[in-house]
mmCIF file of C-alpha atoms in Angstrom:
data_model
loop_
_atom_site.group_PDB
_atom_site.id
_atom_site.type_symbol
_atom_site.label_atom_id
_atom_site.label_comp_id
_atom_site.label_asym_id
_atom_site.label_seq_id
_atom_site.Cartn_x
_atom_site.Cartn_y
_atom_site.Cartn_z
ATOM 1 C CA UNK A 242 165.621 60.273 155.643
ATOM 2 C CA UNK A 243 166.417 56.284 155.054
ATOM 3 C CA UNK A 244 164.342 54.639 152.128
ATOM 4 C CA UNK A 245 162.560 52.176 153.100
ATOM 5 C CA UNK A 246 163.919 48.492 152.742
ATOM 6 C CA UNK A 247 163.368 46.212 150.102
ATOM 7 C CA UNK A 248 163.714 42.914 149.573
ATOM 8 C CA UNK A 249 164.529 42.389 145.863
ATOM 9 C CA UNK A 250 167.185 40.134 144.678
ATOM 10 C CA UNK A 251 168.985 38.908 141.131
ATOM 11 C CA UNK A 252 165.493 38.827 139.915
ATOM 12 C CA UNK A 253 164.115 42.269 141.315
ATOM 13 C CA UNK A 254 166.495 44.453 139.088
ATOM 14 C CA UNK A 255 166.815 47.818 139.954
ATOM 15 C CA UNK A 256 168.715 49.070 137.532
ATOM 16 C CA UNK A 257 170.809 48.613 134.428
ATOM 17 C CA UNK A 258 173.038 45.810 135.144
ATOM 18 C CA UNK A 259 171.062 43.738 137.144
ATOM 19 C CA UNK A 260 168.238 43.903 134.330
ATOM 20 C CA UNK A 261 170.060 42.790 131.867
ATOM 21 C CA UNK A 262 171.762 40.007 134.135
ATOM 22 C CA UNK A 263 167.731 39.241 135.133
ATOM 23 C CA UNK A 264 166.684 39.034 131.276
ATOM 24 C CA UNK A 265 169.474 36.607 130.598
ATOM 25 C CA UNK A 266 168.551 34.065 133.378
ATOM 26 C CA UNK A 267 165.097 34.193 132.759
ATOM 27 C CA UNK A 268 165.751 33.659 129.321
ATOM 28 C CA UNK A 269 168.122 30.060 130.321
ATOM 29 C CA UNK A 270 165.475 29.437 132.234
ATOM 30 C CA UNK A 271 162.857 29.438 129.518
ATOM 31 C CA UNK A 272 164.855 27.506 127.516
ATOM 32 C CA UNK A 273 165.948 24.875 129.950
ATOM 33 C CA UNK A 274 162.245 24.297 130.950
ATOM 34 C CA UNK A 275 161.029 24.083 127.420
ATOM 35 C CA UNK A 276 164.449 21.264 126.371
ATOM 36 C CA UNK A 277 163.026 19.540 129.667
ATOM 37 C CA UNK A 278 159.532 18.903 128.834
ATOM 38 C CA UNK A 279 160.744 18.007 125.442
ATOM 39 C CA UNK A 280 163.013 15.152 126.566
ATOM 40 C CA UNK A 281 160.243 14.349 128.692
ATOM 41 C CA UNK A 282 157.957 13.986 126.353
ATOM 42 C CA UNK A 283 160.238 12.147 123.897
ATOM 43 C CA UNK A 284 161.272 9.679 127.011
ATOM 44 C CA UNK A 285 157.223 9.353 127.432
ATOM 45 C CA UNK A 286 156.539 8.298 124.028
ATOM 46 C CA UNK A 287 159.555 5.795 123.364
ATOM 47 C CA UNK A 288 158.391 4.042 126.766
ATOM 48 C CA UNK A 289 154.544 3.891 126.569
ATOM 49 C CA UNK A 290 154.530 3.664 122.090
ATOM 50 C CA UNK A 291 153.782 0.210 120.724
ATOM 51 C CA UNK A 292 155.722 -1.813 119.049
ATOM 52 C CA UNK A 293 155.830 -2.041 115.052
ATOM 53 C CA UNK A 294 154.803 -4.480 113.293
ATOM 54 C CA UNK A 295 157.774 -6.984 112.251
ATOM 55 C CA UNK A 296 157.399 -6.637 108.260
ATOM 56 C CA UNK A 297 157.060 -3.084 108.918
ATOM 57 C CA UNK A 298 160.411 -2.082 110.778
ATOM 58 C CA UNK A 299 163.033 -2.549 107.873
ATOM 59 C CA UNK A 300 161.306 -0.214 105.881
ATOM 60 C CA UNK A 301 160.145 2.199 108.433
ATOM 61 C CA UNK A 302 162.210 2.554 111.007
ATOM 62 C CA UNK A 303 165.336 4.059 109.405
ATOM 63 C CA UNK A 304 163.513 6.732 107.891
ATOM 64 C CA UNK A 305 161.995 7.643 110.673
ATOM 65 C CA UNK A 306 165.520 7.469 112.899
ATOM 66 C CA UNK A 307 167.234 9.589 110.925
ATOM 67 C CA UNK A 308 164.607 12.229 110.338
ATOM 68 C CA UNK A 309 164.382 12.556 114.348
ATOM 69 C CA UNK A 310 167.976 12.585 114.442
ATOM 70 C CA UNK A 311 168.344 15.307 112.442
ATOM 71 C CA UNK A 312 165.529 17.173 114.101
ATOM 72 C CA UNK A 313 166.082 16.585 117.749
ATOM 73 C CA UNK A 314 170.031 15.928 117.632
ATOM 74 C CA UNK A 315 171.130 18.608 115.424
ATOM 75 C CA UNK A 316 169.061 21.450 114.768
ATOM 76 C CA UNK A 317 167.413 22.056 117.438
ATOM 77 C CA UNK A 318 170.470 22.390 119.864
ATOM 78 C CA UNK A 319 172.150 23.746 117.401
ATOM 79 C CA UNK A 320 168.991 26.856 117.347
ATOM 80 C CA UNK A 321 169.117 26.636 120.720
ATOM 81 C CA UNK A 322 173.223 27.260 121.663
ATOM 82 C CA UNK A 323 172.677 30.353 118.558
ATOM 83 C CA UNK A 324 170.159 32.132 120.794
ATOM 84 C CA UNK A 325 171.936 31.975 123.961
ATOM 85 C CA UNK A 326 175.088 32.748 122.601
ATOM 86 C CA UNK A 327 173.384 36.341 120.715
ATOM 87 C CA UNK A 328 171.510 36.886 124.299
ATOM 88 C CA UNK A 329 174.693 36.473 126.387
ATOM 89 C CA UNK A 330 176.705 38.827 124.136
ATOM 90 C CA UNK A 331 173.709 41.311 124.189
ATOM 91 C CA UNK A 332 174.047 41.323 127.857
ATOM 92 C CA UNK A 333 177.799 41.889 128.207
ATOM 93 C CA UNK A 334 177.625 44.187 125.864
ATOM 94 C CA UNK A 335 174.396 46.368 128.208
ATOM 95 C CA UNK A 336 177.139 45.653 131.342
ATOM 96 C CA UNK A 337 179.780 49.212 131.349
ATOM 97 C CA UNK A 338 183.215 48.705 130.621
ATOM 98 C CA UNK A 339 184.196 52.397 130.576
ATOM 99 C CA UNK A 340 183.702 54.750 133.436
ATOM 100 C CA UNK A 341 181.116 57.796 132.413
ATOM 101 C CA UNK A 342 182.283 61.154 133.068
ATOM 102 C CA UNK A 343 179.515 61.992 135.451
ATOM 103 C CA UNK A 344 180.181 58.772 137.612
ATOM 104 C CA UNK A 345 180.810 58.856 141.424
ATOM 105 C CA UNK A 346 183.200 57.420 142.766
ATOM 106 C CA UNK A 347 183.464 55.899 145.740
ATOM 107 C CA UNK A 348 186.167 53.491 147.153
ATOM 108 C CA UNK A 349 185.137 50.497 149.119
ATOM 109 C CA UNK A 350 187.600 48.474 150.967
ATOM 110 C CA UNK A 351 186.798 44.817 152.234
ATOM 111 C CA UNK A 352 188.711 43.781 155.939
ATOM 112 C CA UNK A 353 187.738 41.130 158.191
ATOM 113 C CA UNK A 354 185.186 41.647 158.860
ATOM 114 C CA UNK A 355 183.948 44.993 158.113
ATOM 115 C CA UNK A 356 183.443 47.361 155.003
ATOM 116 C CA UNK A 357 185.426 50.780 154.910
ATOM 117 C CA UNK A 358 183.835 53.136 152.494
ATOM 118 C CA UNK A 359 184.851 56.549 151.348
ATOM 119 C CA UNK A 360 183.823 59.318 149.267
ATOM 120 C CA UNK A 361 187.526 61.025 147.865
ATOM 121 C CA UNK A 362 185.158 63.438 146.583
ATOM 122 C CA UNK A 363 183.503 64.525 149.395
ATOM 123 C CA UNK A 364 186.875 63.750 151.924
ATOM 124 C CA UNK A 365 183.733 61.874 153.555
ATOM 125 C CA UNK A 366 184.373 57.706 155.318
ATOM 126 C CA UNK A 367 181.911 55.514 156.517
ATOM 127 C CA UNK A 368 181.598 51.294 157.580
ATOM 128 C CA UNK A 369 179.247 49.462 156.711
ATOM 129 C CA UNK A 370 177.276 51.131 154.831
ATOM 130 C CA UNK A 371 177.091 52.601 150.677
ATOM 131 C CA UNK A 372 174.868 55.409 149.678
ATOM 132 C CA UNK A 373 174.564 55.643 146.151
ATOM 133 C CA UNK A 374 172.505 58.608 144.464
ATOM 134 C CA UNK A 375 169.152 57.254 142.270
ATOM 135 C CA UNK A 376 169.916 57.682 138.656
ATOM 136 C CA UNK A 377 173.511 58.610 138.376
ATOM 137 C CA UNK A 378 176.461 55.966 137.557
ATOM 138 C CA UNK A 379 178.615 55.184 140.261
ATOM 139 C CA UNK A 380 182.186 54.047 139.794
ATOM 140 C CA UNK A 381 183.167 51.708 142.655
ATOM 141 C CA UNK A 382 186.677 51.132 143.497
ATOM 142 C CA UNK A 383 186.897 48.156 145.005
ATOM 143 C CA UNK A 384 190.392 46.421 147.057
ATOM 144 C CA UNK A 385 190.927 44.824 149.782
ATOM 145 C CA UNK A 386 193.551 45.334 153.456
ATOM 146 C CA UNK A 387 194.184 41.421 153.462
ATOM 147 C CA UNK A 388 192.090 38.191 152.253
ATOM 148 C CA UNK A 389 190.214 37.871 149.020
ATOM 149 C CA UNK A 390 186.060 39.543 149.405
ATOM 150 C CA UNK A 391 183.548 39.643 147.282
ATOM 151 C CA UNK A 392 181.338 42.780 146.716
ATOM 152 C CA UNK A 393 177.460 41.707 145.208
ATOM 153 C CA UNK A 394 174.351 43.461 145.323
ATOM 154 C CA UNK A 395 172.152 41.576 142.932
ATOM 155 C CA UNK A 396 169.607 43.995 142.369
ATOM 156 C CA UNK A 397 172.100 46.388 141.147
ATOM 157 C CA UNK A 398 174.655 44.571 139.291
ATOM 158 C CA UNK A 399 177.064 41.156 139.367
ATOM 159 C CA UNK A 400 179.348 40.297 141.583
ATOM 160 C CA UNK A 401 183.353 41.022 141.402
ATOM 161 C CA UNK A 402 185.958 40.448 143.793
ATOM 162 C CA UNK A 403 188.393 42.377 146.282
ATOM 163 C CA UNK A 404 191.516 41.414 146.164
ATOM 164 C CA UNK A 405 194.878 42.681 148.263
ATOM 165 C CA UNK A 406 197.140 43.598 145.547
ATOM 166 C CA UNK A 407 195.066 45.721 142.910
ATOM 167 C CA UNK A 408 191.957 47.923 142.081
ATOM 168 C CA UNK A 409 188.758 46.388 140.370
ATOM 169 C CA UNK A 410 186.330 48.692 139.172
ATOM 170 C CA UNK A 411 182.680 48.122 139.108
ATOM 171 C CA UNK A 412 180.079 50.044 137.118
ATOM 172 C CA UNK A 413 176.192 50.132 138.560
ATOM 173 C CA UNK A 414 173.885 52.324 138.599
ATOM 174 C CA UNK A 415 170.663 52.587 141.135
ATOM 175 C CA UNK A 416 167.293 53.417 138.863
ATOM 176 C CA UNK A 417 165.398 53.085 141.722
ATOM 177 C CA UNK A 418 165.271 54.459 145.822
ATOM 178 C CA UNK A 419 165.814 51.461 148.265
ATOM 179 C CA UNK A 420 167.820 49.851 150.531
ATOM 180 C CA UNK A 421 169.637 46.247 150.243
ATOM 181 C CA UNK A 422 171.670 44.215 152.380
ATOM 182 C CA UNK A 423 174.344 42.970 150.983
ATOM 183 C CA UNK A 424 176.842 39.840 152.221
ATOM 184 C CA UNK A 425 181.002 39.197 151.467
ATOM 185 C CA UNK A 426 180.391 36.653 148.488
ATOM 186 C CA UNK A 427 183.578 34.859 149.128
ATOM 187 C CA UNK A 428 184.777 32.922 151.980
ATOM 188 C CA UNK A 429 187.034 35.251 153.744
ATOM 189 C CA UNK A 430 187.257 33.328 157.495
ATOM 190 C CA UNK A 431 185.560 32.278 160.488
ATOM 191 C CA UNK A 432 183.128 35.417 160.700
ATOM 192 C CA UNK A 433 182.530 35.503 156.995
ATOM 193 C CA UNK A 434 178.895 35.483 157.217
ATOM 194 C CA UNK A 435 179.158 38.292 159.607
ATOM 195 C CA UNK A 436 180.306 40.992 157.092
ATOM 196 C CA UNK A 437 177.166 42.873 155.879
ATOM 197 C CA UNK A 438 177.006 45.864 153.579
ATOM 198 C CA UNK A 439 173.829 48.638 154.139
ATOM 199 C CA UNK A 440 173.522 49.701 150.446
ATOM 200 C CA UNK A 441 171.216 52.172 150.726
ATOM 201 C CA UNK A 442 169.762 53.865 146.761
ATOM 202 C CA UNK A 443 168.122 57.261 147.901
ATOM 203 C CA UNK A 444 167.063 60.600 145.683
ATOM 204 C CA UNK A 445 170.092 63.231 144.853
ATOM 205 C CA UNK A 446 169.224 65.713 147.207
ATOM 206 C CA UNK A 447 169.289 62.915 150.055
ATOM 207 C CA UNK A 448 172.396 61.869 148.876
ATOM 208 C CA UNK A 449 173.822 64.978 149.486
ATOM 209 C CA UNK A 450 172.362 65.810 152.713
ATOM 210 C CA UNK A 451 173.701 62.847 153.974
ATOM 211 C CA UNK A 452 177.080 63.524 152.597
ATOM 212 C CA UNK A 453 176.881 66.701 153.893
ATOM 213 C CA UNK A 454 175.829 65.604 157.385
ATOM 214 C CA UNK A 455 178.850 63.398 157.738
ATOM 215 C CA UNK A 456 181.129 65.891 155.923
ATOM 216 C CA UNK A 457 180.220 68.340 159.188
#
């Protein structure tokens, strides 16, 4: 039985990863739109404010310079690079770098223009298409027969290359059924935009039923 399809992206997370990749970008994107309205504002007011009065500028206008200075120059960028900097380390920290014992793993090897997968496991290969079980970590080996690929499924986790001459290993796990379609993210030749990944997230009993099925 095939999940149905969904059409969730970077900012439809469906599991670990990808959340805390989402919560980081919608948290630069706060940010950015709140800096933007304030230099918008600040343009609007030094265009549309009246001028001082002449006897009052050498005594005002200093003060008032360098207390804005201070403000908008200093601190607040200053607040602001302190809370993206604690955020992005609180998100690399949420992304795996070891491999849990319980992971699967599959290999996945990019070729132009198609996707070998297998299941060492299971002694099971497919193309073009992942099955991942819903709530268990899956540790992807990822390589490549001859140009540089690009595996990404942005509801489940970042992107990270294939390349010809070693192993990468990617960490994701699928908290929820569904199926994606996933592209090459890197430039690999004429029929790049050709070479589509089914990544389909199903329940551990499908999982194995479909292993099973193309085990026999």
């Amino acid at each position: 039985m095939v999940t149905a399809q969904r059409g969730g992206g970077a900012l439809d997370p469906q599991g670990p990863v990808s959340q805390a990749i989402a919560d980081l970008w919608w948290l630069l994107l706060g940010l950015g739109g709140v800096v933007f309205v304030a230099v918008v504002v600040v343009l609007g007011l030094g265009l549309f404010r009246r001028r001082p009065a002449a006897e009052q500028e050498p005594n005002q206008r200093p003060k008032r310079f360098g207390r804005w200075f201070v403000v908008g120059g200093v601190v607040a960028p200053l607040l602001i690079l302190t809370i993206v900097f604690g955020a992005t380390v609180r998100a690399m920290r949420l992304v795996p770098t070891t491999v849990p014992s319980d992971a699967l793993v599959i290999e996945v090897v990019g070729h132009q223009f198609w996707w070998e997968v297998r299941y060492p496991d299971a002694g099971v290969t497919v193309t073009n298409e992942l099955h991942l079980p819903v709530g268990r970590p899956v540790n992807l080996q990822l390589t490549s027969a001859d140009v540089i690929h690009s595996f990404w499924v942005p509801a489940l986790a970042g992107k990270l290359d294939l390349l010809p001459d070693r192993t990468n290993t990617l960490i994701l796990q699928a908290d929820e059924p569904g199926e994606h379609v996933s592209r090459c993210a890197e430039y690999c030749g004429l029929e790049h935009t050709k070479m589509l990944l089914t990544v389909v997230a199903e329940p551990e009993e499908q999982f194995a039923s479909w292993v099973a099925d193309r085990r026999g």
